[in-house]
């Protein structure tokens, strides 16, 4: 069997095992609105030479998600020259020639094609503030923890591979694998069709940088895993191994990166936590996107993921409202001045299984009237409309409507290409829908404003957590607070730019906050960085260390891109203590141990700013150790008592096998706090006791049943 057929057979087997049910009513395949917009842009780029349009578009490939109906779809795609890179459930990532994307949805078994949306880049005090110093030194716990035996995966851009911060004490590079997804000069990783993989220390050191024009990843990696103790600015998990992916052009590439990192970790038998200090604008923000579905599928025992909440907390990029009647409107203005090179996007989603109507117009603010408008367009069917403007505002506004299959929500996608805006004019957007239903809209570059007009909505900073880092159901989302004075932000208070929750489906986000404003960490020594006037003030906040005649740089950065690797480093320490830690256990430990103070207030109220509070690494690691100590009572053949828990009835049963004295029952949460106590005294063989636990909140609990001579333990998940 050749490699291509073997690959197809493997993918078909996995798909058959994991296939998600697809309703028969879904109908024929479609291309997502963003992908339609992107294809149009590529066509415009190539119209200068119409004779070469077909060939140039076929030479250019785009990484996409493909929703599959059945396992035969994989073979059909490959037979059409489409390269499958990874698959999870019924979602594949694939490299498709641009000239074939519009035809790909007609391939048998293909339900939807979606180009991943663009991705953007979103310690001394930080260690002490979070308890990492105490964990590394072993204060109050059984030993010190430094991330040994754990993989920290990074999907980022701007890494100096041979910075001294990434070596161990013996001079061995702790960066074990690199995949540069946009570099096609070398060999791709096994199972993937693009990029170049580097696997040896000499190869990695020989490359030096993934890009000489950035340092974001150098800073992020130093926070999570920097290990040079000759500087105060080493990281949270200084002895963890690092696997790095320089991400490609969109979300699909990030999905492939996650699969690659976890696969490497499995090959060396180590747990892994992946840091995503990146974000994407496009998506429903309710956990149903292609990216979130696959990311949730790939996480699990020993596979954690941490994402940045994003840095939109200072903006009014979100607008929402409800419809009192079908004729009621929710409306707002966008006033930004952006050139054609800065294409702007607006996205809107409504309630599930409902509809939206949208109307976009050029508005004369002084005379309070529309100058030119689109028709009212419904999401009840897929539609495209181009509104061309020549008076007051010059440009084109492309409007796409659909019902989004993945979220079952009405979806409006608007692309603005504006070259000129005269004073007194704005773009007006009006939504209507069914009675009692609502709409949420987001601007990418531009914010929403009422322009002080009655009945029009201002924007706000709620619901501003972004796709990739902020919306998945299993990912741990990190917000940022201030621990170092470098700007006007109040010490220990939330960073104004830290994005706020909730998600569109109502989940509290972020999950936790960590130092992110301002954090000092490693910097690239590229001349483009150290000689830059932009970076000069940030480098002045750090230091330069010289080792064997070579200078290594440290500097400041701010944002949730910095708080996320603090949490990633924390998860690496927790994984060292408990390698089988699951995302659900990690989130529960965060909920139980995160700190509240005068700045956070009551996080039951402020959770969509602070999450559960400020990360407390040492209390969290104690919870991991408590979970490790639990042994199920079933394993002891000499038991006098058996413990049984039914999740269906939410009841705990004690079966007495022999007579026992001084029998008692205690239940503790994972922070060690007692939540249930009962004394039974003498118990007789054959007796059974049942305790209802419906009043306890969902979570993980440790049950201890004691008699005069023995103790029995059981971990339950409610």
XYZ file of C-alpha atoms in Angstrom:
718
model
C 0.000 0.000 0.000
C 1.504 3.384 -0.959
C 1.785 6.276 1.527
C -1.158 8.212 0.068
C -3.538 5.236 0.306
C -2.289 4.402 3.801
C -2.909 8.018 4.893
C -6.427 7.953 3.411
C -7.228 4.636 5.111
C -6.073 5.946 8.489
C -8.100 9.139 8.162
C -11.206 7.211 7.078
C -10.881 4.929 10.089
C -10.581 7.869 12.499
C -13.431 9.711 10.823
C -15.735 6.700 10.993
C -15.031 6.320 14.705
C -15.543 9.985 15.557
C -18.095 11.164 13.003
C -20.517 13.734 14.403
C -24.136 13.351 13.300
C -25.053 15.749 10.505
C -28.750 16.514 10.047
C -30.140 15.465 6.677
C -31.866 18.832 6.405
C -28.583 20.680 6.129
C -28.588 20.497 2.327
C -25.710 21.195 -0.039
C -22.267 22.422 0.944
C -21.516 26.124 1.262
C -18.511 28.392 1.534
C -18.319 30.655 4.583
C -18.816 34.418 4.039
C -15.254 35.252 5.081
C -13.912 32.707 2.575
C -16.104 34.212 -0.164
C -14.677 37.630 0.692
C -11.127 36.308 0.597
C -11.621 34.612 -2.780
C -13.006 37.855 -4.212
C -9.943 39.704 -2.949
C -7.624 37.162 -4.586
C -9.533 37.479 -7.859
C -9.218 41.272 -7.758
C -5.493 40.931 -7.129
C -5.074 38.872 -10.286
C -7.366 40.692 -12.736
C -4.446 42.694 -14.145
C -3.492 39.608 -16.155
C -6.696 37.766 -17.017
C -4.892 35.209 -19.151
C -2.909 33.972 -16.154
C -5.761 34.211 -13.660
C -6.623 30.522 -13.655
C -3.040 29.303 -13.424
C -1.982 31.845 -10.783
C -4.950 30.979 -8.610
C -4.163 27.286 -8.956
C -0.557 27.848 -7.915
C -1.797 29.596 -4.771
C -3.157 27.329 -2.026
C -5.241 28.175 1.011
C -5.475 26.271 4.290
C -9.132 25.593 5.050
C -11.443 23.697 7.356
C -13.722 21.181 5.636
C -16.866 19.786 7.253
C -17.251 16.161 6.153
C -20.459 14.150 5.877
C -18.859 10.720 5.647
C -15.544 8.912 5.328
C -15.774 8.685 1.527
C -15.364 12.464 1.382
C -11.684 12.153 2.304
C -10.843 9.960 -0.687
C -12.934 12.176 -2.966
C -11.022 15.267 -1.817
C -7.613 13.659 -2.275
C -8.569 12.490 -5.770
C -9.209 16.149 -6.661
C -5.712 17.216 -5.578
C -6.715 18.510 -2.146
C -4.156 17.733 0.566
C -5.561 16.619 3.929
C -3.351 17.713 6.844
C -5.271 16.693 9.959
C -8.672 15.471 11.029
C -10.693 15.547 14.240
C -14.229 14.234 14.389
C -15.814 15.271 11.097
C -13.615 18.355 10.649
C -10.566 18.197 8.402
C -7.862 20.768 7.772
C -6.708 20.822 4.180
C -4.599 22.709 1.655
C -6.790 23.637 -1.325
C -5.768 25.359 -4.578
C -7.593 28.703 -4.616
C -9.015 27.903 -8.048
C -10.767 24.836 -6.579
C -12.327 26.265 -3.416
C -15.601 27.315 -5.025
C -15.933 23.861 -6.608
C -14.840 21.939 -3.508
C -18.275 22.187 -1.896
C -19.666 20.153 -4.795
C -17.420 17.194 -3.998
C -19.518 14.344 -2.642
C -19.450 14.263 1.163
C -18.325 17.888 1.626
C -20.741 20.038 3.646
C -18.881 23.312 4.203
C -15.533 24.898 3.350
C -14.155 27.681 5.496
C -10.827 29.430 5.298
C -9.509 29.936 8.791
C -9.688 33.617 9.695
C -6.473 35.658 10.006
C -4.548 35.313 13.253
C -2.803 38.178 15.069
C -0.435 38.419 17.998
C -2.418 39.653 20.804
C 8.764 38.250 35.220
C 10.605 38.840 38.518
C 7.504 40.286 40.191
C 5.192 37.940 38.277
C 6.776 34.841 39.853
C 6.443 36.121 43.402
C 2.959 37.540 42.779
C 1.584 34.224 41.529
C 3.370 31.936 44.000
C 5.688 30.475 41.345
C 8.804 31.293 43.407
C 7.428 29.241 46.304
C 6.575 26.338 43.993
C 10.031 26.355 42.399
C 11.709 26.346 45.818
C 9.308 23.764 47.293
C 8.076 26.039 50.079
C 5.189 24.379 51.924
C 5.012 21.400 49.542
C 6.777 18.059 49.125
C 9.446 19.267 46.648
C 10.281 22.017 44.196
C 8.599 22.028 40.793
C 10.166 23.586 37.687
C 8.325 22.032 34.744
C 10.674 19.063 34.362
C 9.161 16.317 32.234
C 6.545 18.634 30.707
C 6.232 20.045 27.179
C 5.283 23.697 26.731
C 3.982 24.244 23.214
C 4.011 27.721 21.699
C 2.165 28.856 18.573
C 3.508 32.317 17.934
C 5.872 34.506 15.897
C 9.192 36.203 16.625
C 11.395 33.662 18.449
C 15.171 33.913 18.835
C 15.983 30.229 19.034
C 19.397 30.494 20.680
C 18.590 33.018 23.415
C 20.297 31.940 26.633
C 16.887 31.786 28.311
C 16.098 28.560 26.421
C 19.065 26.397 27.484
C 19.435 24.123 30.499
C 22.327 24.249 32.965
C 24.361 21.850 30.811
C 24.104 23.952 27.665
C 21.423 21.801 26.033
C 18.780 23.647 24.054
C 15.348 23.013 25.564
C 13.614 23.810 22.262
C 13.110 20.261 20.985
C 11.092 20.809 17.818
C 10.345 23.697 15.475
C 7.782 23.840 12.696
C 7.947 26.997 10.576
C 4.661 26.744 8.726
C 5.398 29.467 6.182
C 8.891 28.177 5.373
C 8.795 25.732 2.470
C 12.569 25.413 2.046
C 12.796 22.274 4.165
C 10.824 19.123 4.910
C 7.304 19.327 6.418
C 6.520 17.334 9.565
C 5.283 13.809 9.002
C 1.615 13.861 8.023
C 1.562 17.509 6.917
C 1.998 18.995 3.453
C 3.573 22.374 4.171
C 6.238 24.204 6.147
C 9.618 23.036 7.431
C 10.404 21.043 10.568
C 13.700 21.258 12.476
C 14.516 18.596 15.052
C 18.155 18.882 16.187
C 19.957 21.472 18.286
C 22.424 22.253 15.499
C 19.617 22.744 12.952
C 17.653 25.000 15.272
C 20.654 27.087 16.330
C 21.636 27.444 12.680
C 18.325 29.097 11.793
C 18.662 31.663 14.612
C 15.200 33.306 14.167
C 11.852 32.456 12.641
C 11.684 36.132 11.662
C 14.196 38.946 12.261
C 11.439 41.545 12.570
C 9.605 40.301 15.665
C 10.235 39.388 19.298
C 6.758 38.505 20.566
C 7.448 34.762 20.848
C 10.845 35.352 22.492
C 9.061 37.295 25.215
C 6.179 34.825 25.576
C 8.490 31.790 25.733
C 10.646 33.497 28.349
C 7.644 34.129 30.603
C 6.393 30.556 30.413
C 9.690 28.664 30.315
C 12.710 30.990 30.483
C 15.473 29.236 32.417
C 18.540 31.500 32.658
C 19.068 32.151 36.380
C 21.785 34.756 35.748
C 18.920 37.195 35.243
C 16.007 37.930 37.543
C 13.684 37.553 34.575
C 13.467 33.777 34.217
C 10.129 32.072 33.735
C 7.451 30.170 35.592
C 8.490 26.664 34.436
C 12.242 27.102 33.797
C 13.058 23.460 33.081
C 10.181 22.541 30.761
C 10.947 21.462 27.206
C 9.649 23.686 24.397
C 8.018 22.834 21.075
C 7.518 25.870 18.857
C 5.346 26.475 15.805
C 5.668 29.668 13.783
C 2.052 29.880 12.698
C 1.018 30.230 9.083
C -1.714 32.294 7.520
C -4.897 31.508 9.453
C -6.763 29.523 12.126
C -6.422 26.301 10.172
C -2.649 26.457 10.555
C -3.048 26.932 14.301
C -5.251 23.836 14.468
C -2.522 21.860 12.704
C 0.048 23.286 15.132
C -1.936 22.046 18.132
C -2.164 18.557 16.667
C 1.581 18.593 15.932
C 2.557 19.622 19.472
C 0.349 17.077 21.224
C 1.577 14.343 18.870
C 5.195 15.104 19.738
C 4.392 15.104 23.461
C 2.760 11.689 23.117
C 5.772 10.365 21.199
C 8.084 11.204 24.114
C 5.590 10.223 26.824
C 5.187 13.661 28.391
C 2.180 15.835 29.244
C 1.856 19.122 27.370
C 0.310 22.544 27.736
C 0.003 24.809 24.700
C 0.133 28.603 24.890
C -1.884 30.643 22.386
C -1.038 34.339 22.793
C -2.842 34.983 19.521
C -6.380 35.868 18.528
C -8.766 36.006 15.603
C -11.633 38.358 14.905
C -13.923 36.124 12.835
C -16.213 33.660 14.606
C -19.385 33.211 16.623
C -17.661 33.509 20.021
C -19.822 30.755 21.495
C -17.451 27.786 21.295
C -19.004 26.331 18.134
C -16.427 27.443 15.542
C -14.306 24.950 13.630
C -11.275 25.980 15.666
C -12.976 25.649 19.051
C -14.546 22.287 18.207
C -11.242 20.746 17.148
C -9.318 22.340 20.033
C -11.834 20.924 22.517
C -11.515 17.494 20.901
C -7.704 17.488 21.098
C -7.495 18.527 24.754
C -7.850 15.970 27.530
C -5.864 14.143 30.187
C -2.336 15.561 30.113
C -3.237 17.863 27.211
C -4.012 21.427 28.349
C -4.319 24.697 26.471
C -4.117 28.334 27.611
C -5.222 31.304 25.511
C -5.032 35.067 25.738
C -8.368 36.809 26.262
C -7.198 39.506 23.773
C -6.673 43.219 24.236
C -9.972 44.858 23.288
C -11.071 45.907 26.781
C -10.486 49.605 26.073
C -12.580 49.595 22.920
C -16.280 49.903 22.148
C -16.146 47.238 19.478
C -19.270 45.360 20.640
C -22.890 46.414 20.271
C -26.056 44.519 21.135
C -29.765 44.862 21.637
C -33.109 43.043 21.680
C -36.165 43.395 19.456
C -39.456 44.324 21.121
C -41.286 43.509 17.882
C -40.421 42.460 14.316
C -40.471 46.131 13.284
C -38.124 47.206 16.088
C -34.518 47.983 15.119
C -31.148 47.847 16.843
C -28.893 50.367 15.141
C -25.524 52.058 15.433
C -22.929 54.033 13.484
C -19.332 53.374 12.509
C -17.238 56.503 11.920
C -13.683 55.243 11.334
C -11.506 56.475 8.497
C -9.682 53.533 6.946
C -8.023 53.165 3.558
C -8.477 50.295 1.144
C -5.317 48.728 2.570
C -7.098 48.468 5.927
C -10.165 46.436 5.062
C -12.534 46.455 8.029
C -15.050 43.817 9.043
C -18.256 43.781 11.055
C -19.794 40.516 12.225
C -23.180 39.973 13.801
C -24.880 36.899 15.239
C -28.405 36.430 16.534
C -30.092 33.896 18.781
C -30.049 30.242 17.777
C -32.718 29.042 15.342
C -33.873 32.594 14.657
C -33.225 35.158 11.925
C -31.822 38.646 11.417
C -32.492 41.357 8.870
C -29.778 43.906 8.126
C -29.653 47.212 6.293
C -26.447 49.211 5.704
C -26.500 52.845 4.606
C -24.486 55.996 4.057
C -25.790 58.480 6.635
C -25.752 62.295 6.643
C -25.364 63.071 10.358
C -26.069 66.801 10.069
C -29.366 66.338 8.237
C -30.229 63.077 9.997
C -30.994 61.113 6.843
C -29.863 58.214 4.700
C -28.134 59.109 1.429
C -27.805 55.640 -0.051
C -28.739 52.267 1.404
C -28.727 48.570 0.753
C -32.030 46.724 0.700
C -33.101 44.939 3.868
C -31.325 41.584 3.622
C -32.390 38.493 5.573
C -30.293 35.655 6.934
C -33.049 33.181 6.055
C -31.139 32.469 2.846
C -27.541 32.928 1.797
C -27.123 36.375 0.182
C -24.398 38.666 -1.114
C -24.808 42.383 -1.816
C -22.315 45.127 -2.739
C -23.110 48.725 -1.747
C -20.958 51.197 -3.726
C -20.543 54.679 -2.221
C -19.341 57.789 -4.072
C -20.848 60.713 -2.134
C -19.605 61.716 1.348
C -17.889 58.373 1.779
C -16.060 56.629 -1.035
C -15.749 52.875 -1.125
C -17.515 49.541 -1.312
C -19.363 47.666 1.432
C -19.928 43.955 0.823
C -22.715 42.315 2.822
C -23.062 38.545 3.312
C -25.894 36.815 5.179
C -26.504 33.185 6.116
C -27.569 30.864 8.898
C -24.297 29.603 10.330
C -24.388 25.814 10.300
C -21.996 25.272 13.195
C -23.748 27.583 15.673
C -27.310 27.501 14.226
C -27.258 31.288 14.559
C -28.213 33.913 11.966
C -24.946 35.426 10.741
C -24.175 38.742 9.052
C -20.683 39.419 7.716
C -19.867 42.917 6.418
C -16.661 43.908 4.661
C -15.850 47.640 4.474
C -13.365 48.973 1.926
C -13.398 52.728 2.447
C -10.943 55.140 0.812
C -12.407 58.489 1.909
C -14.717 59.778 4.648
C -15.926 63.378 4.650
C -16.807 65.041 7.930
C -20.456 64.668 8.878
C -20.961 61.266 7.278
C -21.003 57.780 8.789
C -21.912 54.206 7.975
C -25.217 53.213 9.602
C -26.117 49.599 10.369
C -29.650 48.574 11.318
C -30.769 45.133 12.484
C -34.256 43.729 13.021
C -35.517 40.305 14.015
C -38.187 38.267 15.741
C -39.858 39.542 18.914
C -37.840 38.843 22.041
C -34.716 37.883 20.096
C -31.384 39.705 20.186
C -28.368 40.616 18.084
C -24.688 40.988 18.958
C -22.286 42.750 16.591
C -18.535 43.333 16.632
C -16.302 45.739 14.730
C -12.763 44.750 13.815
C -10.964 48.083 13.359
C -13.843 50.458 13.971
C -15.974 50.937 17.093
C -19.712 51.502 17.377
C -21.167 54.905 18.284
C -24.581 56.492 18.680
C -23.168 59.861 17.574
C -25.350 61.233 20.386
C -28.523 60.440 18.468
C -31.577 59.197 20.364
C -32.490 55.602 19.630
C -29.036 54.674 18.354
C -26.699 52.389 20.308
C -23.215 53.080 21.611
C -20.658 50.330 21.638
C -19.235 48.713 24.784
C -16.400 46.414 25.869
C -18.522 43.410 26.899
C -18.254 40.159 24.907
C -14.810 41.206 23.618
C -12.931 37.957 24.322
C -11.750 36.728 20.943
C -11.767 33.517 18.985
C -8.780 31.174 19.478
C -7.867 32.135 23.039
C -11.127 33.283 24.537
C -14.116 31.232 23.486
C -13.398 27.482 23.577
C -15.125 25.364 26.205
C -12.008 23.559 27.450
C -9.332 26.206 26.891
C -8.170 28.197 29.932
C -8.540 31.889 29.071
C -6.235 34.413 30.755
C -6.948 38.071 31.412
C -4.254 40.529 32.523
C -3.626 42.755 35.533
C -0.848 45.179 36.437
C 2.116 44.252 38.665
C 4.767 46.700 37.475
C 4.375 50.456 37.043
C 5.365 51.440 33.508
C 2.215 53.235 32.401
C -0.820 54.883 33.996
C -2.472 51.594 34.983
C -3.125 51.222 38.726
C -0.923 48.639 40.431
C -2.664 45.261 40.991
C -5.755 46.399 39.075
C -7.100 44.961 35.847
C -5.384 46.071 32.661
C -7.836 48.367 30.831
C -7.102 46.568 27.555
C -7.824 43.082 28.941
C -10.852 41.798 27.018
C -14.093 41.151 28.859
C -16.583 38.309 28.719
C -18.929 36.620 28.589
C -19.013 34.378 25.537
C -22.053 34.597 23.305
C -23.476 31.415 24.857
C -23.200 32.969 28.329
C -20.064 31.353 29.775
C -17.918 33.480 32.076
C -14.613 34.511 30.513
C -11.762 34.938 31.202
C -11.218 31.940 33.489
C -8.453 33.597 35.494
C -6.160 36.630 35.472
C -2.391 36.854 35.773
C 0.320 39.530 35.616
C 0.405 40.988 32.124
C 0.933 44.701 32.538
C 3.925 45.082 32.611
C 6.085 41.919 32.369
C 9.823 41.858 31.630
C 11.142 38.854 29.712
C 13.621 37.868 27.015
C 13.929 39.898 23.786
C 15.345 38.995 20.394
C 18.800 40.372 19.603
C 17.872 41.024 15.970
C 19.132 44.471 14.875
C 15.572 45.198 13.748
C 14.552 44.960 17.407
C 17.434 46.279 19.504
C 18.051 49.261 17.186
C 14.371 50.139 16.889
C 13.139 53.429 18.349
C 9.793 51.706 18.971
C 11.313 49.065 21.252
C 13.848 51.375 22.940
C 11.702 52.357 25.971
C 10.659 48.728 26.514
C 14.251 47.511 26.404
C 15.220 50.221 28.892
C 12.797 48.650 31.402
C 14.704 45.367 31.241
C 18.387 44.549 31.203
C 21.219 43.221 29.056
C 23.319 40.288 30.240
C 26.637 39.289 28.694
C 27.722 35.641 28.642
C 30.927 34.531 26.881
C 31.100 37.883 25.147
C 27.575 37.720 23.712
C 24.775 40.060 24.740
C 21.290 38.792 25.557
C 18.401 41.212 25.900
C 15.392 41.510 28.200
C 12.597 44.049 27.918
C 9.017 44.884 28.821
C 5.746 44.054 27.101
C 2.112 44.311 28.146
C -1.159 42.580 27.391
C -2.942 39.283 27.695
C -0.202 37.876 25.445
C 1.961 38.150 28.567
C -0.573 36.932 31.140
C -1.365 33.786 29.125
C 2.203 32.357 29.373
C 2.175 33.011 33.128
C -0.841 30.695 33.312
C 0.766 28.301 30.817
C 3.837 28.063 33.043
C 1.541 27.449 36.004
C -0.171 24.598 34.149
C 3.251 23.096 33.351
C 4.062 23.032 37.076
C 0.690 21.475 37.837
C 1.234 18.864 35.112
C 4.590 18.005 36.642
C 2.760 17.333 39.904
C -0.177 15.578 38.208
C 0.661 14.466 34.629
C -2.887 13.219 33.956
C -4.469 16.596 34.852
C -7.515 17.297 32.659
C -8.818 20.679 31.473
C -11.850 20.236 33.708
C -9.719 19.502 36.781
C -7.455 22.459 35.994
C -10.416 24.818 35.677
C -11.902 23.524 38.895
C -8.617 24.005 40.734
C -8.489 27.557 39.398
C -12.056 28.157 40.589
C -11.211 26.864 44.062
C -7.803 28.517 44.530
C -7.710 31.787 42.557
C -7.320 34.826 44.806
C -9.846 37.579 45.338
C -8.774 40.943 46.764
C -9.927 44.548 46.950
C -9.272 44.961 43.226
C -11.123 41.874 41.996
C -14.039 42.303 44.358
C -16.520 39.431 44.457
C -15.779 37.450 41.294
C -19.321 36.083 41.302
C -20.118 39.643 40.192
C -16.895 40.673 38.402
C -16.120 37.326 36.759
C -16.364 38.618 33.201
C -13.492 40.961 34.019
C -11.427 38.864 36.443
C -12.534 35.281 35.874
C -12.267 33.409 39.171
C -9.605 35.876 40.331
C -5.806 35.984 40.298
C -3.879 32.776 39.626
C -2.403 31.179 42.767
C 0.109 28.610 41.575
C 1.156 27.163 44.930
C -2.393 26.605 46.198
C -3.200 25.029 42.858
C -0.297 22.614 43.045
C -1.416 21.598 46.528
C -4.791 20.699 45.018
C -3.023 18.597 42.368
C -1.141 16.739 45.083
C -4.378 16.119 47.001
C -5.942 14.616 43.891
C -2.896 12.364 43.515
C -3.353 11.057 47.059
C -6.862 9.763 46.441
C -7.250 5.998 46.000
C -10.581 4.427 45.108
C -11.919 2.168 47.849
C -12.715 -0.523 45.293
C -9.044 -1.501 45.011
C -8.699 -2.736 48.602
C -9.807 -6.375 48.989
C -9.762 -6.112 52.783
C -12.424 -3.414 52.890
C -15.031 -3.368 55.619
C -16.878 -0.630 53.702
C -17.548 -0.033 50.016
C -18.249 3.454 48.636
C -20.385 3.941 45.526
C -21.386 7.171 43.787
C -24.162 7.560 41.201
C -23.969 10.698 39.053
C -27.472 10.032 37.763
C -29.108 10.112 41.200
C -26.405 12.354 42.751
C -26.201 9.991 45.695
C -23.341 8.392 47.619
C -23.843 4.910 49.110
C -21.928 3.206 51.931
C -22.202 -0.582 52.012
C -21.002 -2.165 55.263
C -19.312 -5.532 54.651
C -18.333 -6.103 58.292
C -19.120 -4.603 61.669
C -17.230 -1.357 62.292
C -16.973 1.161 65.116
C -16.798 4.972 64.983
C -17.794 5.180 61.324
C -17.919 8.685 59.837
C -18.146 10.275 56.406
C -16.410 13.474 55.237
C -16.424 15.111 51.805
C -13.865 17.741 50.754
C -13.519 19.942 47.700
C -10.178 19.925 45.903
C -8.974 22.845 48.027
C -9.268 20.622 51.102
C -12.312 22.408 52.539
C -14.934 20.234 54.208
C -18.328 20.444 52.491
C -20.107 17.492 54.173
C -19.716 15.701 57.539
C -21.738 12.886 59.111
C -21.166 10.579 62.104
C -22.679 7.060 61.964
C -21.101 5.528 65.063
C -21.273 1.718 65.026
C -22.242 0.180 61.679
C -23.310 -3.448 61.159
C -22.495 -5.822 58.309
C -25.160 -5.683 55.607
C -26.303 -2.144 56.382
C -26.360 0.424 53.551
C -26.442 4.191 53.958
C -27.321 6.672 51.204
C -26.490 10.382 51.188
C -27.956 12.798 48.653
C -25.367 15.266 47.300
C -27.634 17.313 45.032
C -26.968 20.470 47.059
C -23.246 20.406 46.255
C -22.151 22.412 43.199
C -20.644 20.604 40.241
C -16.996 19.721 40.669
C -14.483 17.175 41.894
C -14.678 15.966 45.506
C -12.679 13.688 47.757
C -14.783 11.349 49.922
C -13.245 9.953 53.115
C -14.975 7.291 55.172
C -13.301 6.544 58.507
C -13.779 3.744 60.998
C -11.956 3.104 64.250
C -9.248 1.138 62.451
C -9.305 2.177 58.799
C -9.855 4.981 56.294
C -11.344 4.703 52.792
C -11.112 7.302 50.006
C -12.931 7.887 46.755
C -12.709 10.692 44.177
C -16.052 11.651 42.672
C -16.917 14.060 39.879
C -20.322 15.662 40.194
